[in-house]
PDB file of N, CA and C in Angstrom:
ATOM      1  N   GLY T1068       0.566  -1.429  -0.125  1.00 40.00           N
ATOM      2  CA  GLY T1068       0.104  -0.045   0.153  1.00 40.00           C
ATOM      3  C   GLY T1068       0.865   1.457   0.118  1.00 40.00           C
ATOM      4  N   PHE T1069       0.381   2.351  -0.402  1.00 40.00           N
ATOM      5  CA  PHE T1069       0.683   3.559  -0.547  1.00 40.00           C
ATOM      6  C   PHE T1069       1.007   4.283   0.935  1.00 40.00           C
ATOM      7  N   GLY T1070       0.148   3.615   2.336  1.00 41.00           N
ATOM      8  CA  GLY T1070       0.082   4.481   3.407  1.00 41.00           C
ATOM      9  C   GLY T1070      -0.705   5.815   2.893  1.00 41.00           C
ATOM     10  N   LEU T1071      -0.341   6.562   4.153  1.00 40.00           N
ATOM     11  CA  LEU T1071      -0.977   7.947   4.296  1.00 40.00           C
ATOM     12  C   LEU T1071      -0.194   9.126   3.910  1.00 40.00           C
ATOM     13  N   ALA T1072       0.930   8.880   3.382  1.00 47.00           N
ATOM     14  CA  ALA T1072       1.921   9.726   3.234  1.00 47.00           C
ATOM     15  C   ALA T1072       1.672  10.813   2.127  1.00 47.00           C
ATOM     16  N   CYS T1073       0.862  10.159   0.994  1.00 53.00           N
ATOM     17  CA  CYS T1073       0.715  10.458  -0.131  1.00 53.00           C
ATOM     18  C   CYS T1073      -0.151  10.034  -0.912  1.00 53.00           C
ATOM     19  N   ARG T1074      -1.148  10.448  -1.836  1.00 54.00           N
ATOM     20  CA  ARG T1074      -2.045   9.961  -2.746  1.00 54.00           C
ATOM     21  C   ARG T1074      -1.329   9.662  -4.303  1.00 54.00           C
ATOM     22  N   ILE T1075      -1.933   8.805  -4.622  1.00 57.00           N
ATOM     23  CA  ILE T1075      -1.456   8.538  -6.057  1.00 57.00           C
ATOM     24  C   ILE T1075      -2.601   8.074  -6.724  1.00 57.00           C
ATOM     25  N   GLY T1076      -2.975   8.662  -8.107  1.00 64.00           N
ATOM     26  CA  GLY T1076      -4.103   8.895  -8.943  1.00 64.00           C
ATOM     27  C   GLY T1076      -3.874   7.612  -9.991  1.00 64.00           C
ATOM     28  N   GLY T1077      -2.734   7.033  -9.880  1.00 68.00           N
ATOM     29  CA  GLY T1077      -2.594   5.959 -10.967  1.00 68.00           C
ATOM     30  C   GLY T1077      -2.080   6.197 -12.268  1.00 68.00           C
ATOM     31  N   PHE T1078      -2.198   5.712 -13.219  1.00 70.00           N
ATOM     32  CA  PHE T1078      -1.577   6.035 -14.322  1.00 70.00           C
ATOM     33  C   PHE T1078      -2.540   6.553 -15.372  1.00 70.00           C
ATOM     34  N   ILE T1079      -2.374   7.421 -16.346  1.00 66.00           N
ATOM     35  CA  ILE T1079      -3.122   8.108 -17.093  1.00 66.00           C
ATOM     36  C   ILE T1079      -2.780   7.857 -18.474  1.00 66.00           C
ATOM     37  N   LEU T1080      -3.252   6.798 -19.598  1.00 69.00           N
ATOM     38  CA  LEU T1080      -2.852   6.974 -20.691  1.00 69.00           C
ATOM     39  C   LEU T1080      -3.178   7.770 -21.869  1.00 69.00           C
ATOM     40  N   GLN T1081      -2.206   8.285 -22.271  1.00 65.00           N
ATOM     41  CA  GLN T1081      -2.108   9.359 -23.357  1.00 65.00           C
ATOM     42  C   GLN T1081      -1.379   9.251 -24.348  1.00 65.00           C
ATOM     43  N   GLY T1082      -2.095   8.490 -25.415  1.00 74.00           N
ATOM     44  CA  GLY T1082      -1.284   8.360 -26.716  1.00 74.00           C
ATOM     45  C   GLY T1082      -0.429   7.288 -26.470  1.00 74.00           C
ATOM     46  N   GLY T1083      -0.918   6.181 -25.513  1.00 77.00           N
ATOM     47  CA  GLY T1083       0.026   5.139 -25.559  1.00 77.00           C
ATOM     48  C   GLY T1083       1.474   5.671 -24.437  1.00 77.00           C
ATOM     49  N   MET T1084       1.205   6.880 -23.552  1.00 84.00           N
ATOM     50  CA  MET T1084       2.252   7.110 -22.849  1.00 84.00           C
ATOM     51  C   MET T1084       1.781   6.790 -21.734  1.00 84.00           C
ATOM     52  N   ARG T1085       2.420   6.280 -20.616  1.00 86.00           N
ATOM     53  CA  ARG T1085       1.724   6.248 -18.816  1.00 86.00           C
ATOM     54  C   ARG T1085       2.280   7.522 -18.353  1.00 86.00           C
ATOM     55  N   ILE T1086       1.621   7.927 -17.671  1.00 87.00           N
ATOM     56  CA  ILE T1086       1.358   9.093 -16.972  1.00 87.00           C
ATOM     57  C   ILE T1086       1.276   8.844 -15.462  1.00 87.00           C
ATOM     58  N   ALA T1087       2.256   9.005 -14.466  1.00 89.00           N
ATOM     59  CA  ALA T1087       1.642   8.717 -13.309  1.00 89.00           C
ATOM     60  C   ALA T1087       1.560   9.905 -12.388  1.00 89.00           C
ATOM     61  N   VAL T1088       0.302  10.021 -11.794  1.00 90.00           N
ATOM     62  CA  VAL T1088      -0.338  11.014 -11.182  1.00 90.00           C
ATOM     63  C   VAL T1088      -0.401  10.917  -9.679  1.00 90.00           C
ATOM     64  N   ILE T1089       0.658  11.619  -9.198  1.00 91.00           N
ATOM     65  CA  ILE T1089       0.544  12.056  -7.645  1.00 91.00           C
ATOM     66  C   ILE T1089       0.436  13.057  -6.589  1.00 91.00           C
ATOM     67  N   ALA T1090       0.008  13.171  -5.720  1.00 91.00           N
ATOM     68  CA  ALA T1090      -0.160  14.619  -4.867  1.00 91.00           C
ATOM     69  C   ALA T1090      -0.061  14.357  -3.537  1.00 91.00           C
ATOM     70  N   ASP T1091       0.112  15.405  -2.736  1.00 92.00           N
ATOM     71  CA  ASP T1091      -0.012  15.219  -1.177  1.00 92.00           C
ATOM     72  C   ASP T1091       0.859  14.808  -0.635  1.00 92.00           C
ATOM     73  N   THR T1092       2.578  14.344  -1.042  1.00 92.00           N
ATOM     74  CA  THR T1092       3.342  13.738  -0.480  1.00 92.00           C
ATOM     75  C   THR T1092       3.936  14.353   0.505  1.00 92.00           C
ATOM     76  N   HIS T1093       3.801  15.692   0.860  1.00 92.00           N
ATOM     77  CA  HIS T1093       4.288  16.810   1.918  1.00 92.00           C
ATOM     78  C   HIS T1093       5.708  16.083   2.610  1.00 92.00           C
ATOM     79  N   GLY T1094       6.550  16.184   1.701  1.00 93.00           N
ATOM     80  CA  GLY T1094       7.844  15.492   1.941  1.00 93.00           C
ATOM     81  C   GLY T1094       8.265  14.139   2.098  1.00 93.00           C
ATOM     82  N   LYS T1095       7.189  13.071   1.848  1.00 92.00           N
ATOM     83  CA  LYS T1095       7.394  11.782   2.316  1.00 92.00           C
ATOM     84  C   LYS T1095       6.954  11.375   0.861  1.00 92.00           C
ATOM     85  N   LEU T1096       8.040  10.129   0.098  1.00 92.00           N
ATOM     86  CA  LEU T1096       7.678   9.519  -0.768  1.00 92.00           C
ATOM     87  C   LEU T1096       8.345   7.740  -0.316  1.00 92.00           C
ATOM     88  N   PRO T1097       7.048   7.195  -0.297  1.00 90.00           N
ATOM     89  CA  PRO T1097       7.796   5.799   0.188  1.00 90.00           C
ATOM     90  C   PRO T1097       8.570   5.145  -0.962  1.00 90.00           C
ATOM     91  N   PRO T1098       9.244   3.999  -0.635  1.00 91.00           N
ATOM     92  CA  PRO T1098       9.808   3.152  -1.591  1.00 91.00           C
ATOM     93  C   PRO T1098       9.172   2.621  -2.174  1.00 91.00           C
ATOM     94  N   SER T1099       7.932   2.293  -2.118  1.00 89.00           N
ATOM     95  CA  SER T1099       6.805   1.368  -2.901  1.00 89.00           C
ATOM     96  C   SER T1099       6.139   2.320  -4.159  1.00 89.00           C
ATOM     97  N   VAL T1100       6.069   3.546  -3.414  1.00 90.00           N
ATOM     98  CA  VAL T1100       5.217   4.551  -4.578  1.00 90.00           C
ATOM     99  C   VAL T1100       6.274   4.957  -5.540  1.00 90.00           C
ATOM    100  N   GLN T1101       7.705   4.905  -5.236  1.00 93.00           N
ATOM    101  CA  GLN T1101       8.784   5.472  -6.107  1.00 93.00           C
ATOM    102  C   GLN T1101       9.047   4.094  -7.108  1.00 93.00           C
ATOM    103  N   SER T1102       8.807   2.988  -6.857  1.00 92.00           N
ATOM    104  CA  SER T1102       8.729   1.685  -7.594  1.00 92.00           C
ATOM    105  C   SER T1102       7.841   2.029  -8.490  1.00 92.00           C
ATOM    106  N   ASP T1103       6.683   1.973  -8.009  1.00 89.00           N
ATOM    107  CA  ASP T1103       5.467   1.927  -8.797  1.00 89.00           C
ATOM    108  C   ASP T1103       5.438   3.201 -10.107  1.00 89.00           C
ATOM    109  N   ILE T1104       5.719   4.474  -9.502  1.00 92.00           N
ATOM    110  CA  ILE T1104       5.838   5.823 -10.673  1.00 92.00           C
ATOM    111  C   ILE T1104       6.871   5.390 -11.561  1.00 92.00           C
ATOM    112  N   ALA T1105       8.108   4.871 -11.036  1.00 93.00           N
ATOM    113  CA  ALA T1105       9.451   4.448 -11.951  1.00 93.00           C
ATOM    114  C   ALA T1105       9.215   3.976 -13.285  1.00 93.00           C
ATOM    115  N   GLN T1106       7.696   3.405 -13.181  1.00 89.00           N
ATOM    116  CA  GLN T1106       7.181   2.432 -14.655  1.00 89.00           C
ATOM    117  C   GLN T1106       6.763   3.305 -15.224  1.00 89.00           C
ATOM    118  N   ALA T1107       6.386   4.853 -14.951  1.00 90.00           N
ATOM    119  CA  ALA T1107       5.468   5.543 -16.030  1.00 90.00           C
ATOM    120  C   ALA T1107       6.585   5.943 -16.886  1.00 90.00           C
ATOM    121  N   ASP T1108       6.131   6.741 -18.100  1.00 92.00           N
ATOM    122  CA  ASP T1108       6.537   7.601 -19.134  1.00 92.00           C
ATOM    123  C   ASP T1108       7.177   9.171 -18.756  1.00 92.00           C
ATOM    124  N   GLU T1109       6.219   9.526 -17.818  1.00 92.00           N
ATOM    125  CA  GLU T1109       6.360  11.027 -17.316  1.00 92.00           C
ATOM    126  C   GLU T1109       5.359  10.823 -15.908  1.00 92.00           C
ATOM    127  N   ILE T1110       6.086  11.918 -15.156  1.00 94.00           N
ATOM    128  CA  ILE T1110       5.317  11.896 -13.824  1.00 94.00           C
ATOM    129  C   ILE T1110       4.963  13.547 -13.529  1.00 94.00           C
ATOM    130  N   TRP T1111       3.486  13.512 -12.897  1.00 93.00           N
ATOM    131  CA  TRP T1111       2.865  14.779 -12.461  1.00 93.00           C
ATOM    132  C   TRP T1111       2.626  14.651 -11.334  1.00 93.00           C
ATOM    133  N   HIS T1112       3.333  15.758 -10.202  1.00 94.00           N
ATOM    134  CA  HIS T1112       2.879  15.820  -9.036  1.00 94.00           C
ATOM    135  C   HIS T1112       1.994  16.978  -8.834  1.00 94.00           C
ATOM    136  N   LEU T1113       0.941  16.632  -8.316  1.00 92.00           N
ATOM    137  CA  LEU T1113      -0.476  17.720  -8.377  1.00 92.00           C
ATOM    138  C   LEU T1113      -0.547  18.155  -7.255  1.00 92.00           C
ATOM    139  N   GLY T1114       0.538  19.020  -6.255  1.00 89.00           N
ATOM    140  CA  GLY T1114       0.444  20.076  -5.316  1.00 89.00           C
ATOM    141  C   GLY T1114       0.810  19.199  -4.027  1.00 89.00           C
ATOM    142  N   ASP T1115       1.551  20.041  -3.112  1.00 92.00           N
ATOM    143  CA  ASP T1115       1.843  19.865  -1.908  1.00 92.00           C
ATOM    144  C   ASP T1115       3.201  18.879  -1.597  1.00 92.00           C
ATOM    145  N   VAL T1116       4.159  18.842  -2.348  1.00 93.00           N
ATOM    146  CA  VAL T1116       4.996  18.477  -2.680  1.00 93.00           C
ATOM    147  C   VAL T1116       5.699  18.220  -1.271  1.00 93.00           C
ATOM    148  N   GLY T1117       6.274  19.351  -0.754  1.00 91.00           N
ATOM    149  CA  GLY T1117       7.221  19.166   0.444  1.00 91.00           C
ATOM    150  C   GLY T1117       8.566  19.132   0.496  1.00 91.00           C
ATOM    151  N   PRO T1118       9.501  19.089   1.010  1.00 93.00           N
ATOM    152  CA  PRO T1118      10.866  19.169   0.833  1.00 93.00           C
ATOM    153  C   PRO T1118      11.428  18.142   0.627  1.00 93.00           C
ATOM    154  N   GLY T1119      12.533  17.727  -0.533  1.00 94.00           N
ATOM    155  CA  GLY T1119      12.984  16.647  -0.683  1.00 94.00           C
ATOM    156  C   GLY T1119      12.471  15.704  -1.780  1.00 94.00           C
ATOM    157  N   VAL T1120      11.467  16.016  -1.810  1.00 94.00           N
ATOM    158  CA  VAL T1120      10.393  14.953  -2.658  1.00 94.00           C
ATOM    159  C   VAL T1120      10.896  15.174  -4.663  1.00 94.00           C
ATOM    160  N   GLU T1121      11.023  16.403  -4.902  1.00 95.00           N
ATOM    161  CA  GLU T1121      11.278  16.905  -6.207  1.00 95.00           C
ATOM    162  C   GLU T1121      12.524  16.153  -6.560  1.00 95.00           C
ATOM    163  N   GLY T1122      13.652  16.150  -5.743  1.00 96.00           N
ATOM    164  CA  GLY T1122      15.179  15.241  -6.267  1.00 96.00           C
ATOM    165  C   GLY T1122      14.600  14.061  -6.030  1.00 96.00           C
ATOM    166  N   GLN T1123      13.925  13.390  -5.099  1.00 96.00           N
ATOM    167  CA  GLN T1123      13.538  12.104  -5.317  1.00 96.00           C
ATOM    168  C   GLN T1123      12.990  11.515  -6.890  1.00 96.00           C
ATOM    169  N   LEU T1124      12.096  12.486  -6.969  1.00 96.00           N
ATOM    170  CA  LEU T1124      11.497  12.335  -8.470  1.00 96.00           C
ATOM    171  C   LEU T1124      12.419  12.271  -9.588  1.00 96.00           C
ATOM    172  N   LEU T1125      13.070  13.368  -9.639  1.00 97.00           N
ATOM    173  CA  LEU T1125      14.316  13.533 -10.822  1.00 97.00           C
ATOM    174  C   LEU T1125      15.054  12.575 -10.541  1.00 97.00           C
ATOM    175  N   ALA T1126      15.392  11.981  -9.535  1.00 97.00           N
ATOM    176  CA  ALA T1126      16.283  10.854  -9.561  1.00 97.00           C
ATOM    177  C   ALA T1126      15.646   9.607 -10.716  1.00 97.00           C
ATOM    178  N   LEU T1127      14.239   9.599 -10.726  1.00 96.00           N
ATOM    179  CA  LEU T1127      13.718   8.400 -11.115  1.00 96.00           C
ATOM    180  C   LEU T1127      14.146   8.465 -12.954  1.00 96.00           C
ATOM    181  N   GLY T1128      14.549   9.718 -13.250  1.00 97.00           N
ATOM    182  CA  GLY T1128      14.938   9.909 -14.705  1.00 97.00           C
ATOM    183  C   GLY T1128      13.633   9.919 -15.772  1.00 97.00           C
ATOM    184  N   ARG T1129      12.537  10.437 -15.200  1.00 96.00           N
ATOM    185  CA  ARG T1129      11.588  10.505 -16.058  1.00 96.00           C
ATOM    186  C   ARG T1129      11.069  11.811 -16.011  1.00 96.00           C
ATOM    187  N   PRO T1130      10.414  12.600 -17.312  1.00 96.00           N
ATOM    188  CA  PRO T1130      10.116  13.924 -17.240  1.00 96.00           C
ATOM    189  C   PRO T1130       9.189  14.069 -15.998  1.00 96.00           C
ATOM    190  N   LEU T1131       9.128  15.241 -15.779  1.00 97.00           N
ATOM    191  CA  LEU T1131       8.424  15.710 -14.410  1.00 97.00           C
ATOM    192  C   LEU T1131       7.958  17.034 -14.542  1.00 97.00           C
ATOM    193  N   GLU T1132       6.521  17.084 -14.275  1.00 95.00           N
ATOM    194  CA  GLU T1132       5.934  18.159 -14.084  1.00 95.00           C
ATOM    195  C   GLU T1132       5.123  18.337 -12.718  1.00 95.00           C
ATOM    196  N   ILE T1133       5.496  19.658 -11.735  1.00 95.00           N
ATOM    197  CA  ILE T1133       5.123  19.956 -10.554  1.00 95.00           C
ATOM    198  C   ILE T1133       4.207  21.141 -10.602  1.00 95.00           C
ATOM    199  N   VAL T1134       3.079  20.758  -9.910  1.00 93.00           N
ATOM    200  CA  VAL T1134       2.335  21.794  -9.599  1.00 93.00           C
ATOM    201  C   VAL T1134       2.123  22.248  -8.205  1.00 93.00           C
ATOM    202  N   LEU T1135       2.609  23.266  -8.056  1.00 89.00           N
ATOM    203  CA  LEU T1135       2.406  24.253  -5.988  1.00 89.00           C
ATOM    204  C   LEU T1135       0.981  23.859  -5.783  1.00 89.00           C
ATOM    205  N   GLY T1136       1.409  23.246  -4.364  1.00 88.00           N
ATOM    206  CA  GLY T1136       0.045  23.116  -3.700  1.00 88.00           C
ATOM    207  C   GLY T1136       0.027  24.175  -2.662  1.00 88.00           C
ATOM    208  N   ASN T1137      -1.186  24.627  -1.840  1.00 88.00           N
ATOM    209  CA  ASN T1137      -1.218  25.549  -0.757  1.00 88.00           C
ATOM    210  C   ASN T1137      -0.152  25.230   0.246  1.00 88.00           C
ATOM    211  N   ASN T1138       0.248  24.511   0.496  1.00 84.00           N
ATOM    212  CA  ASN T1138       1.483  23.926   1.470  1.00 84.00           C
ATOM    213  C   ASN T1138       2.984  24.281   0.799  1.00 84.00           C
ATOM    214  N   ASP T1139       3.163  24.504  -0.245  1.00 81.00           N
ATOM    215  CA  ASP T1139       4.547  24.670  -0.765  1.00 81.00           C
ATOM    216  C   ASP T1139       4.889  26.184  -0.850  1.00 81.00           C
ATOM    217  N   PHE T1140       4.096  27.097  -0.368  1.00 68.00           N
ATOM    218  CA  PHE T1140       4.814  28.300  -0.300  1.00 68.00           C
ATOM    219  C   PHE T1140       5.407  28.808   0.955  1.00 68.00           C
TER     220      PHE T1140
END
């Protein structure tokens, strides 16, 4: 399971491309989530990223889009 640290919206299939959609990590990205989203062609984080998570996501080597949430300011 993904625990309570974040929400993962699953994968969106767009033109044969798998996009992992996550949100609300608040600085915690469990290894199980990292493993799951590493299978995506692209990762979208939709708010409330928190410290350190951007680096963890970039390390997965996938294109990354981040939208800031109300806790990211």
